[in-house]
PDB file of C-alpha atoms in Angstrom:
ATOM      1  CA  UNK A   1     -46.195  68.666 -41.008  1.00 92.00           C
ATOM      2  CA  UNK A   2     -47.000  69.543 -37.390  1.00 96.00           C
ATOM      3  CA  UNK A   3     -49.259  72.345 -36.114  1.00 98.00           C
ATOM      4  CA  UNK A   4     -50.464  73.657 -32.765  1.00 98.00           C
ATOM      5  CA  UNK A   5     -54.239  73.751 -32.405  1.00 98.00           C
ATOM      6  CA  UNK A   6     -56.506  76.286 -30.663  1.00 97.00           C
ATOM      7  CA  UNK A   7     -60.004  74.950 -29.941  1.00 98.00           C
ATOM      8  CA  UNK A   8     -62.568  77.509 -28.806  1.00 96.00           C
ATOM      9  CA  UNK A   9     -65.550  76.904 -26.583  1.00 95.00           C
ATOM     10  CA  UNK A  10     -68.994  76.503 -28.092  1.00 94.00           C
ATOM     11  CA  UNK A  11     -70.888  73.664 -26.386  1.00 94.00           C
ATOM     12  CA  UNK A  12     -72.285  70.997 -28.672  1.00 94.00           C
ATOM     13  CA  UNK A  13     -70.821  72.828 -31.648  1.00 96.00           C
ATOM     14  CA  UNK A  14     -67.669  70.952 -30.661  1.00 97.00           C
ATOM     15  CA  UNK A  15     -68.659  68.382 -33.285  1.00 98.00           C
ATOM     16  CA  UNK A  16     -67.275  70.925 -35.761  1.00 98.00           C
ATOM     17  CA  UNK A  17     -63.892  70.659 -33.987  1.00 98.00           C
ATOM     18  CA  UNK A  18     -64.026  66.903 -34.446  1.00 98.00           C
ATOM     19  CA  UNK A  19     -64.633  67.258 -38.182  1.00 98.00           C
ATOM     20  CA  UNK A  20     -61.634  69.573 -38.541  1.00 98.00           C
ATOM     21  CA  UNK A  21     -59.418  67.166 -36.573  1.00 98.00           C
ATOM     22  CA  UNK A  22     -60.612  64.238 -38.688  1.00 98.00           C
ATOM     23  CA  UNK A  23     -59.673  66.156 -41.852  1.00 98.00           C
ATOM     24  CA  UNK A  24     -56.222  66.983 -40.464  1.00 98.00           C
ATOM     25  CA  UNK A  25     -55.677  63.299 -39.772  1.00 97.00           C
ATOM     26  CA  UNK A  26     -56.684  62.431 -43.331  1.00 97.00           C
ATOM     27  CA  UNK A  27     -54.170  64.980 -44.601  1.00 98.00           C
ATOM     28  CA  UNK A  28     -51.373  63.584 -42.405  1.00 97.00           C
ATOM     29  CA  UNK A  29     -51.098  66.875 -40.539  1.00 98.00           C
ATOM     30  CA  UNK A  30     -49.957  66.086 -37.006  1.00 97.00           C
ATOM     31  CA  UNK A  31     -51.059  67.955 -33.904  1.00 98.00           C
ATOM     32  CA  UNK A  32     -48.068  68.989 -31.782  1.00 98.00           C
ATOM     33  CA  UNK A  33     -49.970  70.815 -29.001  1.00 98.00           C
ATOM     34  CA  UNK A  34     -53.534  71.809 -28.129  1.00 98.00           C
ATOM     35  CA  UNK A  35     -54.959  74.744 -26.194  1.00 98.00           C
ATOM     36  CA  UNK A  36     -58.667  74.716 -25.430  1.00 98.00           C
ATOM     37  CA  UNK A  37     -61.488  76.309 -23.476  1.00 97.00           C
ATOM     38  CA  UNK A  38     -64.765  74.646 -22.548  1.00 96.00           C
ATOM     39  CA  UNK A  39     -65.700  71.993 -25.135  1.00 97.00           C
ATOM     40  CA  UNK A  40     -62.386  72.703 -26.845  1.00 98.00           C
ATOM     41  CA  UNK A  41     -60.615  71.655 -23.650  1.00 98.00           C
ATOM     42  CA  UNK A  42     -62.377  68.335 -23.266  1.00 97.00           C
ATOM     43  CA  UNK A  43     -62.004  67.472 -26.955  1.00 98.00           C
ATOM     44  CA  UNK A  44     -58.325  68.357 -26.737  1.00 98.00           C
ATOM     45  CA  UNK A  45     -57.798  66.024 -23.782  1.00 98.00           C
ATOM     46  CA  UNK A  46     -59.654  63.162 -25.447  1.00 97.00           C
ATOM     47  CA  UNK A  47     -57.757  63.565 -28.728  1.00 97.00           C
ATOM     48  CA  UNK A  48     -54.500  63.618 -26.755  1.00 97.00           C
ATOM     49  CA  UNK A  49     -55.585  60.273 -25.256  1.00 92.00           C
ATOM     50  CA  UNK A  50     -55.328  58.897 -28.824  1.00 91.00           C
ATOM     51  CA  UNK A  51     -59.079  58.532 -29.318  1.00 94.00           C
ATOM     52  CA  UNK A  52     -60.120  59.190 -32.927  1.00 95.00           C
ATOM     53  CA  UNK A  53     -62.436  62.063 -33.849  1.00 97.00           C
ATOM     54  CA  UNK A  54     -64.932  59.659 -35.440  1.00 96.00           C
ATOM     55  CA  UNK A  55     -65.020  57.513 -32.292  1.00 96.00           C
ATOM     56  CA  UNK A  56     -65.700  60.572 -30.140  1.00 96.00           C
ATOM     57  CA  UNK A  57     -68.491  61.641 -32.502  1.00 96.00           C
ATOM     58  CA  UNK A  58     -70.154  58.230 -32.359  1.00 96.00           C
ATOM     59  CA  UNK A  59     -69.954  58.090 -28.552  1.00 94.00           C
ATOM     60  CA  UNK A  60     -71.393  61.607 -28.249  1.00 93.00           C
ATOM     61  CA  UNK A  61     -74.570  60.382 -29.958  1.00 94.00           C
ATOM     62  CA  UNK A  62     -75.197  57.555 -27.471  1.00 94.00           C
ATOM     63  CA  UNK A  63     -77.565  57.492 -24.502  1.00 92.00           C
ATOM     64  CA  UNK A  64     -74.595  56.629 -22.306  1.00 93.00           C
ATOM     65  CA  UNK A  65     -73.007  59.962 -23.171  1.00 92.00           C
ATOM     66  CA  UNK A  66     -76.198  61.852 -22.279  1.00 90.00           C
ATOM     67  CA  UNK A  67     -76.085  60.285 -18.811  1.00 90.00           C
ATOM     68  CA  UNK A  68     -72.969  62.333 -18.067  1.00 92.00           C
ATOM     69  CA  UNK A  69     -75.307  65.259 -17.387  1.00 90.00           C
ATOM     70  CA  UNK A  70     -77.112  64.910 -14.054  1.00 87.00           C
ATOM     71  CA  UNK A  71     -79.817  67.157 -12.619  1.00 85.00           C
ATOM     72  CA  UNK A  72     -78.419  69.294  -9.811  1.00 81.00           C
ATOM     73  CA  UNK A  73     -81.405  71.636  -9.198  1.00 70.00           C
ATOM     74  CA  UNK A  74     -79.172  74.549  -8.189  1.00 68.00           C
ATOM     75  CA  UNK A  75     -77.902  72.881  -5.046  1.00 71.00           C
ATOM     76  CA  UNK A  76     -75.593  75.254  -3.152  1.00 65.00           C
ATOM     77  CA  UNK A  77     -77.483  78.226  -4.582  1.00 59.00           C
ATOM     78  CA  UNK A  78     -77.986  79.466  -8.108  1.00 51.00           C
ATOM     79  CA  UNK A  79     -74.270  79.141  -8.853  1.00 62.00           C
ATOM     80  CA  UNK A  80     -74.626  75.447  -8.114  1.00 73.00           C
ATOM     81  CA  UNK A  81     -76.015  74.988 -11.591  1.00 80.00           C
ATOM     82  CA  UNK A  82     -79.082  73.221 -12.916  1.00 83.00           C
ATOM     83  CA  UNK A  83     -76.942  70.293 -14.094  1.00 87.00           C
ATOM     84  CA  UNK A  84     -73.687  68.771 -12.910  1.00 89.00           C
ATOM     85  CA  UNK A  85     -71.223  66.421 -14.567  1.00 92.00           C
ATOM     86  CA  UNK A  86     -71.120  62.814 -13.379  1.00 92.00           C
ATOM     87  CA  UNK A  87     -67.375  62.503 -12.873  1.00 92.00           C
ATOM     88  CA  UNK A  88     -67.752  58.766 -12.229  1.00 92.00           C
ATOM     89  CA  UNK A  89     -69.438  58.036 -15.569  1.00 93.00           C
ATOM     90  CA  UNK A  90     -67.679  55.087 -17.196  1.00 93.00           C
ATOM     91  CA  UNK A  91     -67.786  56.671 -20.650  1.00 93.00           C
ATOM     92  CA  UNK A  92     -65.719  59.618 -19.407  1.00 93.00           C
ATOM     93  CA  UNK A  93     -63.058  57.319 -18.016  1.00 90.00           C
ATOM     94  CA  UNK A  94     -63.062  55.387 -21.285  1.00 90.00           C
ATOM     95  CA  UNK A  95     -62.440  58.579 -23.220  1.00 92.00           C
ATOM     96  CA  UNK A  96     -59.923  60.067 -20.789  1.00 92.00           C
ATOM     97  CA  UNK A  97     -57.744  57.099 -19.898  1.00 89.00           C
ATOM     98  CA  UNK A  98     -54.666  59.098 -18.902  1.00 91.00           C
ATOM     99  CA  UNK A  99     -55.176  60.615 -15.463  1.00 92.00           C
ATOM    100  CA  UNK A 100     -52.625  63.431 -15.647  1.00 97.00           C
ATOM    101  CA  UNK A 101     -52.426  66.207 -18.226  1.00 98.00           C
ATOM    102  CA  UNK A 102     -48.654  66.077 -18.172  1.00 97.00           C
ATOM    103  CA  UNK A 103     -48.715  62.410 -19.236  1.00 97.00           C
ATOM    104  CA  UNK A 104     -50.833  62.861 -22.362  1.00 97.00           C
ATOM    105  CA  UNK A 105     -49.342  61.942 -25.737  1.00 95.00           C
ATOM    106  CA  UNK A 106     -49.862  65.542 -26.910  1.00 97.00           C
ATOM    107  CA  UNK A 107     -49.270  68.575 -24.653  1.00 98.00           C
ATOM    108  CA  UNK A 108     -52.612  70.130 -23.731  1.00 98.00           C
ATOM    109  CA  UNK A 109     -53.261  73.534 -22.151  1.00 98.00           C
ATOM    110  CA  UNK A 110     -56.666  74.071 -20.533  1.00 98.00           C
ATOM    111  CA  UNK A 111     -58.123  77.459 -19.668  1.00 98.00           C
ATOM    112  CA  UNK A 112     -60.509  77.730 -16.714  1.00 98.00           C
ATOM    113  CA  UNK A 113     -62.070  80.488 -14.653  1.00 96.00           C
ATOM    114  CA  UNK A 114     -61.506  80.122 -10.916  1.00 96.00           C
ATOM    115  CA  UNK A 115     -64.584  81.383  -9.068  1.00 92.00           C
ATOM    116  CA  UNK A 116     -62.701  81.916  -5.798  1.00 93.00           C
ATOM    117  CA  UNK A 117     -59.978  84.191  -7.168  1.00 95.00           C
ATOM    118  CA  UNK A 118     -62.003  85.464 -10.147  1.00 94.00           C
ATOM    119  CA  UNK A 119     -58.933  84.808 -12.310  1.00 96.00           C
ATOM    120  CA  UNK A 120     -58.012  82.883 -15.433  1.00 97.00           C
ATOM    121  CA  UNK A 121     -56.063  79.709 -14.702  1.00 98.00           C
ATOM    122  CA  UNK A 122     -54.168  77.863 -17.433  1.00 98.00           C
ATOM    123  CA  UNK A 123     -53.407  74.236 -16.624  1.00 98.00           C
ATOM    124  CA  UNK A 124     -50.796  72.062 -18.327  1.00 98.00           C
ATOM    125  CA  UNK A 125     -50.587  69.506 -15.510  1.00 98.00           C
ATOM    126  CA  UNK A 126     -52.933  67.957 -12.987  1.00 98.00           C
ATOM    127  CA  UNK A 127     -56.078  65.825 -13.091  1.00 98.00           C
ATOM    128  CA  UNK A 128     -57.089  65.771 -16.767  1.00 98.00           C
ATOM    129  CA  UNK A 129     -60.730  64.815 -16.211  1.00 97.00           C
ATOM    130  CA  UNK A 130     -61.516  67.297 -13.439  1.00 97.00           C
ATOM    131  CA  UNK A 131     -59.762  70.197 -15.120  1.00 98.00           C
ATOM    132  CA  UNK A 132     -61.382  69.532 -18.512  1.00 98.00           C
ATOM    133  CA  UNK A 133     -64.846  69.257 -16.962  1.00 97.00           C
ATOM    134  CA  UNK A 134     -64.196  72.413 -14.971  1.00 97.00           C
ATOM    135  CA  UNK A 135     -63.438  74.284 -18.174  1.00 98.00           C
ATOM    136  CA  UNK A 136     -66.838  73.122 -19.509  1.00 95.00           C
ATOM    137  CA  UNK A 137     -68.865  74.168 -16.445  1.00 94.00           C
ATOM    138  CA  UNK A 138     -70.869  77.059 -17.870  1.00 90.00           C
ATOM    139  CA  UNK A 139     -72.698  78.862 -15.044  1.00 86.00           C
ATOM    140  CA  UNK A 140     -75.521  78.729 -14.195  1.00 87.00           C
ATOM    141  CA  UNK A 141     -76.274  75.761 -16.476  1.00 89.00           C
ATOM    142  CA  UNK A 142     -73.559  73.498 -15.020  1.00 92.00           C
ATOM    143  CA  UNK A 143     -72.260  73.384 -11.477  1.00 92.00           C
ATOM    144  CA  UNK A 144     -68.578  74.310 -11.098  1.00 94.00           C
ATOM    145  CA  UNK A 145     -65.996  71.608 -10.435  1.00 95.00           C
ATOM    146  CA  UNK A 146     -64.045  71.581  -7.188  1.00 94.00           C
ATOM    147  CA  UNK A 147     -60.369  70.828  -7.750  1.00 96.00           C
ATOM    148  CA  UNK A 148     -57.605  71.355  -5.201  1.00 97.00           C
ATOM    149  CA  UNK A 149     -58.032  74.948  -3.990  1.00 96.00           C
ATOM    150  CA  UNK A 150     -60.034  75.991  -7.039  1.00 96.00           C
ATOM    151  CA  UNK A 151     -63.697  76.210  -7.962  1.00 95.00           C
ATOM    152  CA  UNK A 152     -63.424  75.772 -11.722  1.00 96.00           C
ATOM    153  CA  UNK A 153     -65.867  77.247 -14.217  1.00 95.00           C
ATOM    154  CA  UNK A 154     -66.099  77.619 -17.973  1.00 95.00           C
ATOM    155  CA  UNK A 155     -62.856  78.829 -19.512  1.00 95.00           C
ATOM    156  CA  UNK A 156     -64.808  80.795 -22.107  1.00 92.00           C
ATOM    157  CA  UNK A 157     -65.750  83.324 -19.434  1.00 91.00           C
ATOM    158  CA  UNK A 158     -62.213  84.695 -19.488  1.00 93.00           C
ATOM    159  CA  UNK A 159     -60.740  83.430 -22.757  1.00 93.00           C
ATOM    160  CA  UNK A 160     -62.828  81.555 -25.276  1.00 93.00           C
ATOM    161  CA  UNK A 161     -60.005  81.447 -27.834  1.00 94.00           C
ATOM    162  CA  UNK A 162     -56.967  80.529 -25.691  1.00 95.00           C
ATOM    163  CA  UNK A 163     -54.134  81.068 -28.134  1.00 95.00           C
ATOM    164  CA  UNK A 164     -51.513  82.503 -25.758  1.00 95.00           C
ATOM    165  CA  UNK A 165     -50.145  79.166 -24.382  1.00 96.00           C
ATOM    166  CA  UNK A 166     -49.078  78.211 -27.927  1.00 97.00           C
ATOM    167  CA  UNK A 167     -47.292  81.411 -28.926  1.00 94.00           C
ATOM    168  CA  UNK A 168     -43.863  80.344 -27.723  1.00 91.00           C
ATOM    169  CA  UNK A 169     -43.947  76.881 -29.289  1.00 95.00           C
ATOM    170  CA  UNK A 170     -42.122  76.199 -32.528  1.00 91.00           C
ATOM    171  CA  UNK A 171     -45.130  75.284 -34.649  1.00 95.00           C
ATOM    172  CA  UNK A 172     -47.572  77.069 -36.899  1.00 97.00           C
ATOM    173  CA  UNK A 173     -50.894  77.732 -35.145  1.00 97.00           C
ATOM    174  CA  UNK A 174     -54.305  76.704 -36.471  1.00 97.00           C
ATOM    175  CA  UNK A 175     -57.288  78.215 -34.664  1.00 96.00           C
ATOM    176  CA  UNK A 176     -60.831  76.844 -34.841  1.00 97.00           C
ATOM    177  CA  UNK A 177     -63.516  79.231 -33.588  1.00 95.00           C
ATOM    178  CA  UNK A 178     -67.089  78.089 -32.976  1.00 95.00           C
ATOM    179  CA  UNK A 179     -68.428  81.649 -32.698  1.00 89.00           C
ATOM    180  CA  UNK A 180     -68.124  82.866 -36.294  1.00 84.00           C
ATOM    181  CA  UNK A 181     -70.348  85.916 -35.752  1.00 71.00           C
ATOM    182  CA  UNK A 182     -67.424  87.845 -34.244  1.00 61.00           C
ATOM    183  CA  UNK A 183     -65.739  87.920 -37.665  1.00 63.00           C
ATOM    184  CA  UNK A 184     -68.811  89.086 -39.565  1.00 56.00           C
ATOM    185  CA  UNK A 185     -69.797  92.671 -40.391  1.00 49.00           C
ATOM    186  CA  UNK A 186     -73.400  91.784 -41.210  1.00 50.00           C
ATOM    187  CA  UNK A 187     -75.840  94.158 -39.421  1.00 46.00           C
ATOM    188  CA  UNK A 188     -78.195  91.237 -38.854  1.00 45.00           C
ATOM    189  CA  UNK A 189     -75.933  89.709 -36.232  1.00 40.00           C
ATOM    190  CA  UNK A 190     -74.712  92.808 -34.384  1.00 38.00           C
ATOM    191  CA  UNK A 191     -77.091  92.143 -31.478  1.00 38.00           C
ATOM    192  CA  UNK A 192     -75.796  88.572 -31.213  1.00 43.00           C
ATOM    193  CA  UNK A 193     -72.263  89.917 -31.069  1.00 40.00           C
ATOM    194  CA  UNK A 194     -73.181  92.231 -28.193  1.00 38.00           C
ATOM    195  CA  UNK A 195     -75.023  89.533 -26.254  1.00 38.00           C
ATOM    196  CA  UNK A 196     -72.225  87.007 -26.719  1.00 46.00           C
ATOM    197  CA  UNK A 197     -69.288  89.355 -26.331  1.00 46.00           C
ATOM    198  CA  UNK A 198     -68.334  87.754 -23.021  1.00 47.00           C
ATOM    199  CA  UNK A 199     -67.826  84.420 -24.787  1.00 48.00           C
ATOM    200  CA  UNK A 200     -65.050  85.697 -27.056  1.00 48.00           C
ATOM    201  CA  UNK A 201     -63.721  88.966 -25.611  1.00 46.00           C
ATOM    202  CA  UNK A 202     -60.322  88.616 -27.296  1.00 54.00           C
ATOM    203  CA  UNK A 203     -60.948  86.108 -30.051  1.00 52.00           C
ATOM    204  CA  UNK A 204     -60.944  88.446 -33.025  1.00 54.00           C
ATOM    205  CA  UNK A 205     -57.716  90.219 -32.017  1.00 59.00           C
ATOM    206  CA  UNK A 206     -55.980  86.993 -31.004  1.00 64.00           C
ATOM    207  CA  UNK A 207     -57.000  85.269 -34.216  1.00 69.00           C
ATOM    208  CA  UNK A 208     -54.709  87.666 -36.076  1.00 78.00           C
ATOM    209  CA  UNK A 209     -51.796  85.816 -34.441  1.00 87.00           C
ATOM    210  CA  UNK A 210     -52.918  82.486 -35.912  1.00 93.00           C
ATOM    211  CA  UNK A 211     -51.143  81.238 -38.993  1.00 95.00           C
ATOM    212  CA  UNK A 212     -54.392  79.607 -40.080  1.00 96.00           C
ATOM    213  CA  UNK A 213     -57.968  80.229 -38.901  1.00 95.00           C
ATOM    214  CA  UNK A 214     -61.109  78.182 -39.436  1.00 96.00           C
ATOM    215  CA  UNK A 215     -64.617  79.529 -38.844  1.00 94.00           C
ATOM    216  CA  UNK A 216     -67.828  78.986 -40.751  1.00 95.00           C
ATOM    217  CA  UNK A 217     -70.867  81.255 -40.466  1.00 92.00           C
ATOM    218  CA  UNK A 218     -73.137  78.254 -41.012  1.00 94.00           C
ATOM    219  CA  UNK A 219     -72.155  77.009 -37.540  1.00 94.00           C
ATOM    220  CA  UNK A 220     -74.052  79.895 -35.975  1.00 92.00           C
ATOM    221  CA  UNK A 221     -77.397  78.260 -36.784  1.00 92.00           C
ATOM    222  CA  UNK A 222     -76.680  75.422 -34.349  1.00 94.00           C
ATOM    223  CA  UNK A 223     -77.680  75.815 -30.711  1.00 92.00           C
ATOM    224  CA  UNK A 224     -74.878  75.570 -28.180  1.00 91.00           C
ATOM    225  CA  UNK A 225     -76.778  73.301 -25.774  1.00 89.00           C
ATOM    226  CA  UNK A 226     -78.534  71.059 -28.301  1.00 89.00           C
ATOM    227  CA  UNK A 227     -77.550  67.399 -28.554  1.00 88.00           C
ATOM    228  CA  UNK A 228     -78.728  67.229 -32.168  1.00 90.00           C
ATOM    229  CA  UNK A 229     -77.131  67.825 -35.566  1.00 94.00           C
ATOM    230  CA  UNK A 230     -73.747  66.353 -34.545  1.00 96.00           C
ATOM    231  CA  UNK A 231     -73.273  64.736 -37.954  1.00 97.00           C
ATOM    232  CA  UNK A 232     -74.030  67.945 -39.844  1.00 97.00           C
ATOM    233  CA  UNK A 233     -71.608  69.964 -37.721  1.00 97.00           C
ATOM    234  CA  UNK A 234     -68.942  67.273 -38.077  1.00 98.00           C
ATOM    235  CA  UNK A 235     -69.269  67.376 -41.868  1.00 98.00           C
ATOM    236  CA  UNK A 236     -68.950  71.183 -41.870  1.00 98.00           C
ATOM    237  CA  UNK A 237     -65.779  70.903 -39.816  1.00 98.00           C
ATOM    238  CA  UNK A 238     -64.457  68.174 -42.100  1.00 98.00           C
ATOM    239  CA  UNK A 239     -65.158  70.294 -45.173  1.00 98.00           C
ATOM    240  CA  UNK A 240     -63.290  73.257 -43.681  1.00 98.00           C
ATOM    241  CA  UNK A 241     -60.412  71.083 -42.509  1.00 98.00           C
ATOM    242  CA  UNK A 242     -59.924  69.730 -46.024  1.00 98.00           C
ATOM    243  CA  UNK A 243     -59.935  73.104 -47.768  1.00 97.00           C
ATOM    244  CA  UNK A 244     -57.780  75.165 -45.374  1.00 96.00           C
ATOM    245  CA  UNK A 245     -54.424  75.801 -47.054  1.00 94.00           C
ATOM    246  CA  UNK A 246     -51.709  74.556 -44.730  1.00 90.00           C
TER     247      UNK A 246
END
């Protein structure tokens, strides 16, 4: 069976995405297309480069991976970001071996926010590394990525659950959302929903168009910018990927 996959943003919670993808592989469920924002975009590109979910997880726990993030000290003003991505880091080029999005083994759609036009841009072609990193550039934590005539920022600003590029494809759609609080009615998390509303402005309504949806309220205990607990998040994703009825 083949499915199209929506991967939301959510920072280091992306390890949950990897667990879901690993479970799909175990179940012989093939991924026909991927649409992602932020961490969902970069994971989508790496998976489409035929790198296994387990390999990505193991690399994410290395010191070499941490060196991707360089201090930027808000150069070019506050929007310059405290950190920037080292686009020349060897580990990135090992993970993203195919230079062009249009040449990936699996079609990938990446959502970004263009600072210059203040518009959502959906890429399905172009420089895979730059576009994926641009979609991960959460201001003011990370400096935006300059690409062609764009200044690319985090795709989650405009669409953290980018389902629309997959609607016209002939496959069932599985969505994985790393912000489970938007589906909960618990009064304890209403303030979180208000504060984070900009991260998933359309996610709950768009999720209704998914054939299958994975979210787990336990994910909400993990910090978005922490480089810890990757294994625990991976196992949660794996558990959910095994039990979803496809």
